[in-house]
Coordinates of C-alpha atoms in Angstrom, one line a residue:
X439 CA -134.0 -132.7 127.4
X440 CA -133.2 -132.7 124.0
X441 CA -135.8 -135.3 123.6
X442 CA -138.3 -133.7 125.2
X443 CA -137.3 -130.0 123.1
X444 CA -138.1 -131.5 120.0
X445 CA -141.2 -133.3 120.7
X446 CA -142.8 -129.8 122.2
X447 CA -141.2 -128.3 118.9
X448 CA -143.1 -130.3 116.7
X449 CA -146.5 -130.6 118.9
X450 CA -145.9 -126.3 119.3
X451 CA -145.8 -126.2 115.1
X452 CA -149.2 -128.7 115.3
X453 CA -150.6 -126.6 117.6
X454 CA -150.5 -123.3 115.5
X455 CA -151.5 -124.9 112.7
X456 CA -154.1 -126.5 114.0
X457 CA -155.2 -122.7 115.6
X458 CA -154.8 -121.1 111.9
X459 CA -156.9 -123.7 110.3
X460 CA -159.4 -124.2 113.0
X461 CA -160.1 -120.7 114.4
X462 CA -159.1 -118.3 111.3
X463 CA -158.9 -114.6 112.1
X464 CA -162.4 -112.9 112.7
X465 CA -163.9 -110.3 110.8
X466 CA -165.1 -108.0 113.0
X467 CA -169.0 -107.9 112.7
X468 CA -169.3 -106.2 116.3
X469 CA -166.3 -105.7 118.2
X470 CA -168.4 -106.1 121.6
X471 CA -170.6 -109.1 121.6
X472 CA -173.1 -110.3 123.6
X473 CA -171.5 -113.4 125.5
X474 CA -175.0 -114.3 127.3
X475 CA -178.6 -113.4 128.0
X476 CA -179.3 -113.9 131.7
X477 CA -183.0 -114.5 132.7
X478 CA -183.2 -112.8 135.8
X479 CA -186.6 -111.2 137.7
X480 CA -189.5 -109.2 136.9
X481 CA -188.8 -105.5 135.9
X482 CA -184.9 -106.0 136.6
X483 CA -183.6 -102.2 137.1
X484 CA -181.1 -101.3 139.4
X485 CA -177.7 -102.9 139.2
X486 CA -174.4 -102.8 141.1
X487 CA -171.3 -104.7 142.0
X488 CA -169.7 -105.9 144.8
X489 CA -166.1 -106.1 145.1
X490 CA -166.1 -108.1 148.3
X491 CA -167.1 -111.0 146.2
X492 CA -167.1 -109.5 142.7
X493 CA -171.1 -110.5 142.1
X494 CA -173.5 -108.6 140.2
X495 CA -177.0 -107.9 142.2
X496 CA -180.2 -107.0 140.4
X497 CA -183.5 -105.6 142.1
X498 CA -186.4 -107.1 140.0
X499 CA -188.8 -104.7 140.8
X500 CA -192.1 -106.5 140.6
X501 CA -191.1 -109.8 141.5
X502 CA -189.6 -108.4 145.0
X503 CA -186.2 -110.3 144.7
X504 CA -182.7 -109.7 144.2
X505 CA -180.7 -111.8 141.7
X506 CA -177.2 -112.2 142.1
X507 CA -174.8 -113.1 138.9
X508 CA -171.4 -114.5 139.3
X509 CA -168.8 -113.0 137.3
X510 CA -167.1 -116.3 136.4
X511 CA -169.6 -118.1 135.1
X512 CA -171.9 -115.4 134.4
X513 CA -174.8 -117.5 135.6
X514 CA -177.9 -116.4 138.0
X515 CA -176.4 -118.4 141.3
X516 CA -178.6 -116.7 143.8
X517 CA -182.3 -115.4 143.4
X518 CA -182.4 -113.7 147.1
X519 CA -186.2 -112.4 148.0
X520 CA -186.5 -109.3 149.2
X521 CA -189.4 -106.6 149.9
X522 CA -191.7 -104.8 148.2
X523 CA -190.5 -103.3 145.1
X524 CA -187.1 -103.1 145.3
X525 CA -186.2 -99.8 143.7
X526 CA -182.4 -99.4 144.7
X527 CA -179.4 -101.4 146.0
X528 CA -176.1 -99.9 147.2
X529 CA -172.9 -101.4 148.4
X530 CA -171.1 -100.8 152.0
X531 CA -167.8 -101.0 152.1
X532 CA -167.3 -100.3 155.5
X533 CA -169.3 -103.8 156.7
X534 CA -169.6 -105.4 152.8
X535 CA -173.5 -105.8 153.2
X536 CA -175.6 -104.7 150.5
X537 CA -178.6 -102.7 151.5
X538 CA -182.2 -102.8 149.2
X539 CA -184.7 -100.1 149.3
X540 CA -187.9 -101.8 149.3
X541 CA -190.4 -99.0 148.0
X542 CA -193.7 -101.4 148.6
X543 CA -192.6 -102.7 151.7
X544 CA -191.0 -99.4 153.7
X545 CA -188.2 -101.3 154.7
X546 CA -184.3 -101.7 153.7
X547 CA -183.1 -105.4 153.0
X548 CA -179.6 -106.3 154.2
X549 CA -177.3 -108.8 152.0
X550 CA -174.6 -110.6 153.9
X551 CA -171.8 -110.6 150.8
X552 CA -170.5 -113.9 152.1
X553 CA -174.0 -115.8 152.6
X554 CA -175.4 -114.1 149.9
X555 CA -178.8 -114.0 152.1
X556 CA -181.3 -111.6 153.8
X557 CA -179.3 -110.9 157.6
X558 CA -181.7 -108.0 158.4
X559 CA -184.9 -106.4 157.6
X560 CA -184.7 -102.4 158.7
X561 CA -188.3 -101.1 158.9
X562 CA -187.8 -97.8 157.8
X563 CA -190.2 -94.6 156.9
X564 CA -193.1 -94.4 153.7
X565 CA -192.1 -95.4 150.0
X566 CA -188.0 -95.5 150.4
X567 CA -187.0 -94.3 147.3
X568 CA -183.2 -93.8 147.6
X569 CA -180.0 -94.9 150.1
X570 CA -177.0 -93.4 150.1
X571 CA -173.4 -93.8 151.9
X572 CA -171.5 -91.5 154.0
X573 CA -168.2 -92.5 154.2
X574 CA -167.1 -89.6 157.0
X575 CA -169.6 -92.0 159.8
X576 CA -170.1 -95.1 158.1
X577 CA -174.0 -94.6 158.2
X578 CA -176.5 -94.8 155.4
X579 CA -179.2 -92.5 154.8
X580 CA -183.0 -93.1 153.1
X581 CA -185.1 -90.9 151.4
X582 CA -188.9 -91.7 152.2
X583 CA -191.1 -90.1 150.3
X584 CA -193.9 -91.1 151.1
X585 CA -193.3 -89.9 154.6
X586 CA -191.2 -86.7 154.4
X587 CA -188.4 -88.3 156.7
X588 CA -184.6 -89.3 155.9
X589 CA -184.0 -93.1 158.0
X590 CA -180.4 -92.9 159.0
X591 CA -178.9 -96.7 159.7
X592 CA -176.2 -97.6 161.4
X593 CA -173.4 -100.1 159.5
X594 CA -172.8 -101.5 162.8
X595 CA -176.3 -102.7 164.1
X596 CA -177.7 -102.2 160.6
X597 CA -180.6 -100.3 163.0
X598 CA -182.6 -96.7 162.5
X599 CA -180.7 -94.9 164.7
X600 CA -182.3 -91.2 163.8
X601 CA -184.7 -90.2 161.6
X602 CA -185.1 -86.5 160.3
X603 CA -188.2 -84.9 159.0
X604 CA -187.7 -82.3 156.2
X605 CA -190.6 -80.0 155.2
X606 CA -191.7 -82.6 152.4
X607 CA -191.0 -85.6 150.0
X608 CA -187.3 -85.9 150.1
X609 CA -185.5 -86.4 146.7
X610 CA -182.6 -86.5 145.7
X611 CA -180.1 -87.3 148.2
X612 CA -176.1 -85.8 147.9
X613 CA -173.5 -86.6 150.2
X614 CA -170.5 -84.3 150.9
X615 CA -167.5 -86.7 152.5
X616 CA -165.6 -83.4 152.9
X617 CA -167.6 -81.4 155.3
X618 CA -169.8 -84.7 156.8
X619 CA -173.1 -83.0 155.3
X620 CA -176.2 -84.9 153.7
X621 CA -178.0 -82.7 151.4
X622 CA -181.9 -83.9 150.0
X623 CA -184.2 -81.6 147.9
X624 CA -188.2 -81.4 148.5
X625 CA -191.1 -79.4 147.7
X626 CA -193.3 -77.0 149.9
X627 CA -197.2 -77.1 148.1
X628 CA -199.5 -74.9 148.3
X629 CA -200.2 -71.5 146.8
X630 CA -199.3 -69.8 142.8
X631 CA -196.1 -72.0 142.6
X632 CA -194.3 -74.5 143.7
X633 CA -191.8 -73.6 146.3
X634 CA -188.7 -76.0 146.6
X635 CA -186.1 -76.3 149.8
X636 CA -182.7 -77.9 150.3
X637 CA -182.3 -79.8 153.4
X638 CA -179.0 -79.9 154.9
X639 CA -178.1 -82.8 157.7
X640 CA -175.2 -82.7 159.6
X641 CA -173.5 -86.1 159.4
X642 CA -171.7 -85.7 162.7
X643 CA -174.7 -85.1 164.8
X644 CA -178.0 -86.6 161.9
X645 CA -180.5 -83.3 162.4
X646 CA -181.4 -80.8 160.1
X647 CA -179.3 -78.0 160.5
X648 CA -180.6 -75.7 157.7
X649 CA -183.5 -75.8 155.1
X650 CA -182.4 -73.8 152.3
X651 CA -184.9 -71.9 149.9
X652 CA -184.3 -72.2 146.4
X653 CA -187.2 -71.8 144.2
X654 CA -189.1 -74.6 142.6
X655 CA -188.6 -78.2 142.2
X656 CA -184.9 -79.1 142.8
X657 CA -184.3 -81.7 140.2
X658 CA -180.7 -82.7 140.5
X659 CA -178.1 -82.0 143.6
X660 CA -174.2 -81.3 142.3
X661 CA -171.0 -80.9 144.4
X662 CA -168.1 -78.7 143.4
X663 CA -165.0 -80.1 145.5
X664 CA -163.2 -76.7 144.1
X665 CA -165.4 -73.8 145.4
X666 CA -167.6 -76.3 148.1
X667 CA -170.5 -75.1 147.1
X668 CA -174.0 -77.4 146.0
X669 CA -175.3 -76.7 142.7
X670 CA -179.7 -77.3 142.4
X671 CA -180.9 -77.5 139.1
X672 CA -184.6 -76.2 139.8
X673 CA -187.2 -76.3 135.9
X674 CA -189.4 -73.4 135.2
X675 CA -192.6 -74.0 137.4
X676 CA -195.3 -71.5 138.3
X677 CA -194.2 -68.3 138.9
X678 CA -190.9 -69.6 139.8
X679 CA -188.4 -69.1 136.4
X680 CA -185.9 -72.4 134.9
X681 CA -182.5 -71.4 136.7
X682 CA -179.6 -73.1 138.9
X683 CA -179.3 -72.2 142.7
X684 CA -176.1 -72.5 144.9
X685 CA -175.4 -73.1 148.3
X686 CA -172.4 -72.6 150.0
X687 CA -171.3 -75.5 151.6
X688 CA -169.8 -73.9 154.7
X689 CA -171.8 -71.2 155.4
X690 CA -175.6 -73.2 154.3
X691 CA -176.3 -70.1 152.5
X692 CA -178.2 -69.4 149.5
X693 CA -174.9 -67.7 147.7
X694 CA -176.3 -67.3 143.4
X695 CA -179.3 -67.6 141.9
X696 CA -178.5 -68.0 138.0
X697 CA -180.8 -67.8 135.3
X698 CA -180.7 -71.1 132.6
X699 CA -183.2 -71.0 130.5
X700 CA -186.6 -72.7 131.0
X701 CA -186.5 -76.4 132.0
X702 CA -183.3 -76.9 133.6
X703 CA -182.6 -80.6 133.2
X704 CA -179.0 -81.8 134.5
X705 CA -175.9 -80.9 136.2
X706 CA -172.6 -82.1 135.7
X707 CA -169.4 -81.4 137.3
X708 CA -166.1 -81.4 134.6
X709 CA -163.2 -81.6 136.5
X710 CA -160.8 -81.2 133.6
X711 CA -161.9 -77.3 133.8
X712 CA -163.7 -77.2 136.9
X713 CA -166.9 -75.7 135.2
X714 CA -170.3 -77.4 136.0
X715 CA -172.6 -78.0 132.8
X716 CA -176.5 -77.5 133.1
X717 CA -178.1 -79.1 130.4
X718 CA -182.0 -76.9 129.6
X719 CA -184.0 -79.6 127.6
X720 CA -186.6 -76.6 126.3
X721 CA -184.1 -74.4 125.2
X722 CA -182.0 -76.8 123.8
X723 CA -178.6 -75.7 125.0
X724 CA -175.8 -76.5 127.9
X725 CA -174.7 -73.7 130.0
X726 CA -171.4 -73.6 131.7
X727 CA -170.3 -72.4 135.1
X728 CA -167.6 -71.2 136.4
X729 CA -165.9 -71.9 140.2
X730 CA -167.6 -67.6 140.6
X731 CA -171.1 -68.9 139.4
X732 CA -170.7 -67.0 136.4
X733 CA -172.4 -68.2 132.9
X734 CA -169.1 -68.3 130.7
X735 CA -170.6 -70.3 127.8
X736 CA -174.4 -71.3 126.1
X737 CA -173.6 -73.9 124.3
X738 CA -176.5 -75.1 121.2
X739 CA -177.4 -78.5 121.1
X740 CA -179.1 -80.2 118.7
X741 CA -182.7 -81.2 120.1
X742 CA -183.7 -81.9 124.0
X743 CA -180.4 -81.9 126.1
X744 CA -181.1 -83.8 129.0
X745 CA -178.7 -86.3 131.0
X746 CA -175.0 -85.8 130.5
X747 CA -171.8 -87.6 131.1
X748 CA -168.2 -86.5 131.6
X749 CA -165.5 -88.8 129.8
X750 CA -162.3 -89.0 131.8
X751 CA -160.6 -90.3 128.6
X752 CA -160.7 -87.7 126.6
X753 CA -161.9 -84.4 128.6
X754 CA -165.7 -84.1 126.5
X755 CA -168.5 -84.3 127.8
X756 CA -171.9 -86.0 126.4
X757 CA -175.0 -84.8 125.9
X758 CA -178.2 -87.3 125.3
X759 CA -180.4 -85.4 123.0
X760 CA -183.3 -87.3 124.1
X761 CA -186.6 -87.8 121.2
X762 CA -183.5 -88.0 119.1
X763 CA -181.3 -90.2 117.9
X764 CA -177.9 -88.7 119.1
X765 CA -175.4 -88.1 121.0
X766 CA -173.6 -84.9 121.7
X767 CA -170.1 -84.5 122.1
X768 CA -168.9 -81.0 124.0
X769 CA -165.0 -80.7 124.0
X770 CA -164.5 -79.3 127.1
X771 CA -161.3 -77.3 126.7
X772 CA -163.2 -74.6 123.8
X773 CA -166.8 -75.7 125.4
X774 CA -167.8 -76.2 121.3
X775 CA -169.8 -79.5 120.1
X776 CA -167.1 -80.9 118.1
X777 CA -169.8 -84.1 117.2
X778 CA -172.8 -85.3 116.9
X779 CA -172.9 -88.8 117.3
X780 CA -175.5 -90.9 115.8
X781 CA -176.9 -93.8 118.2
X782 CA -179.9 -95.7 118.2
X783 CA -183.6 -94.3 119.7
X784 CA -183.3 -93.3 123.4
X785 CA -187.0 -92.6 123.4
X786 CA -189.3 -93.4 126.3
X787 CA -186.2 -93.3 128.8
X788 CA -183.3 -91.6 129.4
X789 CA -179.8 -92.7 127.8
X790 CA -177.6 -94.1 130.4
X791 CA -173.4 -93.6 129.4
X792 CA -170.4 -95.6 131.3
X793 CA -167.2 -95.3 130.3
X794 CA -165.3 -98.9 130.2
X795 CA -161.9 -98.2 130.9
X796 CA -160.4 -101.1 129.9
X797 CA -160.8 -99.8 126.3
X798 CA -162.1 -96.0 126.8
X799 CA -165.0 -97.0 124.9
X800 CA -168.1 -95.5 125.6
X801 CA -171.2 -97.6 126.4
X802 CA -174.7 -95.7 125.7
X803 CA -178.1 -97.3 126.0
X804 CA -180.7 -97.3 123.5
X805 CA -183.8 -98.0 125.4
X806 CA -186.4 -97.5 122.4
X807 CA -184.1 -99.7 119.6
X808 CA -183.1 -102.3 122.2
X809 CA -178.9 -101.8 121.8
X810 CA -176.1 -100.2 123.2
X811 CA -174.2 -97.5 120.8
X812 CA -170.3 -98.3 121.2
X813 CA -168.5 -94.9 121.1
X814 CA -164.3 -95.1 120.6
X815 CA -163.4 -91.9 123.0
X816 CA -160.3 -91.3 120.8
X817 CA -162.2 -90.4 117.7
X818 CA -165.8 -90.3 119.2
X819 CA -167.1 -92.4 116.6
X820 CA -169.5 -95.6 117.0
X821 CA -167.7 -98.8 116.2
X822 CA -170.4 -101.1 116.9
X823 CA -173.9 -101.4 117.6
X824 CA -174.9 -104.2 119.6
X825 CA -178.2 -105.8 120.2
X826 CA -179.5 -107.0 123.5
X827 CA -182.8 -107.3 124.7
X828 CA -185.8 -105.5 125.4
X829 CA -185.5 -102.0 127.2
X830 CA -182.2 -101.8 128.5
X831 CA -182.3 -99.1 131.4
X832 CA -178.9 -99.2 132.9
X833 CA -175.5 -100.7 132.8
X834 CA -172.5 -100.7 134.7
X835 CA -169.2 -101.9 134.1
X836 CA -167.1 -105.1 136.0
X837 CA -163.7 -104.6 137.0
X838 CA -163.1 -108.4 137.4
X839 CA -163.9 -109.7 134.5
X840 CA -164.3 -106.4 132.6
X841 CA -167.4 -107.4 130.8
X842 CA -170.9 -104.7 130.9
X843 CA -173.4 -105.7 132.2
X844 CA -176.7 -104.2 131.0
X845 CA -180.6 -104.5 132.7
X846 CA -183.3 -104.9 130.1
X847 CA -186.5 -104.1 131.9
X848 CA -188.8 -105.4 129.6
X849 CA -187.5 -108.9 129.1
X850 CA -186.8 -109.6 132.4
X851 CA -182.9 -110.4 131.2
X852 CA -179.4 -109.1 131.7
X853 CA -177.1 -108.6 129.2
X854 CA -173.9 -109.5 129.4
X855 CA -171.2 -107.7 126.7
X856 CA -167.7 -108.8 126.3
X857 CA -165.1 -106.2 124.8
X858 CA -163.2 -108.2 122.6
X859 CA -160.1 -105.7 122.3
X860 CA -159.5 -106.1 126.0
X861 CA -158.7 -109.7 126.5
X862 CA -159.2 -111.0 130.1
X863 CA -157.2 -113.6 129.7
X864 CA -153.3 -112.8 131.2
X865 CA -150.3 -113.5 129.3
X866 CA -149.5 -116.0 132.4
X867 CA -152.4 -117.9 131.4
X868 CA -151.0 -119.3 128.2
X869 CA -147.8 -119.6 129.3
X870 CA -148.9 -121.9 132.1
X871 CA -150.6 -124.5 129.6
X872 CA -147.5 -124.6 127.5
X873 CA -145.4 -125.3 130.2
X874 CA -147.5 -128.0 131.1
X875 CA -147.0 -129.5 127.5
X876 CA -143.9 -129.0 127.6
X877 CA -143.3 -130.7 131.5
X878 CA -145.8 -133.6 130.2
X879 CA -144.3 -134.3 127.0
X880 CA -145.2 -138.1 126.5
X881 CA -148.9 -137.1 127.9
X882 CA -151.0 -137.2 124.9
X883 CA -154.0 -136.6 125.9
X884 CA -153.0 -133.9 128.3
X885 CA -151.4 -132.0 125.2
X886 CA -154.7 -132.2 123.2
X887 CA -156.7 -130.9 126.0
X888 CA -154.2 -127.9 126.3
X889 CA -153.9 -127.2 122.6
X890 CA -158.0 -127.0 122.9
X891 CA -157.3 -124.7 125.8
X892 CA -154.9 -122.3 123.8
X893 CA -157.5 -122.4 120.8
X894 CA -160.1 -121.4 123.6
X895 CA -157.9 -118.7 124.5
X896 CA -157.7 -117.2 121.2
X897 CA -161.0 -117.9 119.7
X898 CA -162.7 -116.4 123.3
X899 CA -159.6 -112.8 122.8
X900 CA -161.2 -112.4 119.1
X901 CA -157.5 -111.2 118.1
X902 CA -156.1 -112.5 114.6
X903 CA -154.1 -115.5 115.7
X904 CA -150.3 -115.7 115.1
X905 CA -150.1 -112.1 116.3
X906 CA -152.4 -112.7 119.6
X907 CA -149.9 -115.7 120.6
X908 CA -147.0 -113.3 120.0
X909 CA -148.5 -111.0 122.2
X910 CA -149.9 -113.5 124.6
X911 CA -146.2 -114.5 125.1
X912 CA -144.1 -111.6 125.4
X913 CA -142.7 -111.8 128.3
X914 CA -139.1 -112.8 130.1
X915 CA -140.1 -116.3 131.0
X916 CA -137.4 -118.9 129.4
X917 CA -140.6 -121.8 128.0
X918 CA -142.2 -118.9 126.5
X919 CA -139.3 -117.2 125.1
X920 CA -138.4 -120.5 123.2
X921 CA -142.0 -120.9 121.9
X922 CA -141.5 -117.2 120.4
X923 CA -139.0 -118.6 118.6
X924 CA -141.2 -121.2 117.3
X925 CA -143.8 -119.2 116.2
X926 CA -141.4 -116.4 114.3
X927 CA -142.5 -113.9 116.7

């Protein structure tokens, strides 16, 4: 044993010298790089993940195909062909499928998670444009707007098994789990103005069991879980003035009408204060709500106010000021703009914001400057910039591997980012290919191969390195405690 003790001893001391000289501490250029550049379809746009098997699945929307990325090797290892323009995918937990709106095609594509291939084609109504999941049945509904009708599909059979017809071209659709109700705006045409209705399906029996009035074009649905009620953000068109309509969501009655401003863009629920935000791109301001459907604040913002995003993190809530290049930052708690954020040009498309929550940093896309603006929610300011490719449109964020993963539509590529203050690796890791050095003493070639491991470890964390393998060992195990005391921990 004693042996053994003072070979490792000497081989740990190699080791960390070889790390200090080999893989010096990084200065940190961007604290988020980009790890790879996936080539995926044509027109890649809408992105999600799938627990079940923790891939990543891409519609490519001109190339009619699905590409799958797996989150170990984060390489393409399916290309899955679909229909027609695939326009949305969404995941179903209650059967682990995948279903793909296929716009060109009218039909819905079903993934088998385990197969990772087509198990059903689901004819469904004109142009599918959106899919949703209820929760409270286990069905999924489609818009189709090219034929004024919602498909409802059955998880089980992955069959139509009702379809609705609203007065016109359903969009968007909002689900309420609590009270089993589908909501989907549409517009009536004819005469001065346009006239726009809210739909309402009951989940329990899939009909239409009220078609609510509520002015023009109902841009965005919103659900307050406090008061029940629907909130329709409806722009200034005709005769018909920019304001926000609510619906109570037990009675299906038009309960407020409240003026906004002009061209009512976005709703967003905070529920830190339980207020509802309407962003009015004309006016350039953010009204609040209150759980009464009272205007409490008007909040100025910079230029164009359009999509927004609440931060659990820190309570604020973002504003894209889009034509612009910022960001701004409402803290919720005084409803004041307590920053403006610079970030690179949004132009052309709308900023898309997740939150990573691994770090609570802040990813916004930058579809115009090709990068993603990297905002620290404890100070709100931009640590780093990062480039990716051309016109990334949307991101989301992967809890197994917790890497983003971003869709750049006009280079047919994915972008993957890793955050380098969040190491992925576990302490366990480490500790494991010590004590294999330290179980294999006389092994030399094993002991190389795990010192290049460690270094692989450290280099891949981005962490300054005697502090990292400090950290990386902390813990009550007795092979790592004695390597602590190697290293001066």
């Amino acid at each position: 044993m004693n042996i053994n003790y003072s070979f490792c001893t000497i081989l740990m001391v190699i080791i960390y010298l070889n790390l200090l000289i080999v893989t010096p501490a990084l200065e940190r250029v961007s604290a988020n790089p980009v790890i790879e550049s996936v080539n995926v379809g044509n027109a890649p746009r809408g992105i999600t993940f799938n627990p079940i098997n923790d891939d990543v699945y891409v519609t490519n929307q001109r190339s009619g195909e699905v590409s799958v990325i797996d989150s170990l090797s984060n390489t393409v290892v399916d290309t899955i062909p679909v229909g027609g323009s695939p326009v949305d995918i969404v995941f179903n937990p209650s059967n682990g499928n995948l279903y793909v709106a296929n716009r060109g095609s009218n039909e819905i594509s079903v993934i088998d998670s385990l197969s990772n291939t087509v198990v059903d084609t689901i004819p469904v109504g004109g142009s599918p444009v959106d899919i949703v999941f209820n929760p409270s049945n286990g069905n999924l509904y489609v818009a189709n707007r090219g034929s004024n009708e919602i498909s409802v599909i059955d998880s089980l059979s992955n069959t139509v098994v009702d379809t609705i017809p609203v007065g016109g071209s359903p969009w968007p659709l909002l689900v309420d789990s609590v009270n089993n109700k589908i909501y989907t705006g549409y517009v009536v045409l004819g005469g001065p103005s346009v006239k726009g209705n809210v739909s309402i399906i009951d989940g329990s029996s899939n009909t239409e069991i009220d078609s609510v009035e509520v002015g023009g074009f109902p841009r965005d649905l919103e659900f307050n879980p406090i008061n029940g009620d629907i909130y329709v953000a409806i722009p200034n068109s005709g005769e018909n003035a920019g304001h926000v309509s609510v619906i109570d969501g037990t009675t299906n009655r038009l309960v407020a009408t409240i003026p906004v401003g002009i061209n009512t863009y976005d709703l967003e629920f905070n529920p830190s204060s339980n207020n509802m935000y309407v962003s009015n791109s004309d006016t350039h301001d953010v009204y609040v709500i209150d759980t009464l459907n009272r205007v409490i604040d008007t909040i100025p913002i910079e230029r164009y106010p359009t999509t927004m995003y609440f931060n659990p993190a820190n309570d604020n809530v973002y504003i894209d000021s889009n034509n612009s290049q910022s960001v701004s930052v409402i803290d919720s708690s005084t409803n004041e703009v307590i920053k403006s954020v610079s970030v690179g040009d949004g132009v052309d498309a709308n900023r898309v914001m997740i939150l990573n929550p691994a770090n609570n940093y802040l990813y916004v896309t930058n579809f115009a400057s090709d990068n993603i603006s990297v905002i620290d929610s404890s100070n709100n300011d931009v640590i780093s910039t990062i480039p990716v490719d051309h016109g990334p449109i949307d991101v989301i964020f992967n809890p197994f591997n917790d890497y983003l993963y971003v869709t750049n539509i006009e280079s047919d590529t994915v972008s993957i980012i890793k955050d380098a203050s969040s190491p992925t690796e576990e302490p366990k890791k480490i500790i494991d290919i010590l004590r294999n050095i330290i179980q294999n003493p006389l092994d030399i070639t094993n002991s190389i191969d795990s010192a290049n491991d460690i270094k692989e470890v450290l280099t891949d964390n981005n962490r300054d390195n005697d502090q990292l393998a400090c950290n990386l060992l902390d813990s009550g195990d007795e092979y790592a405690s004695n390597i602590r005391k190697i290293l001066n921990c």
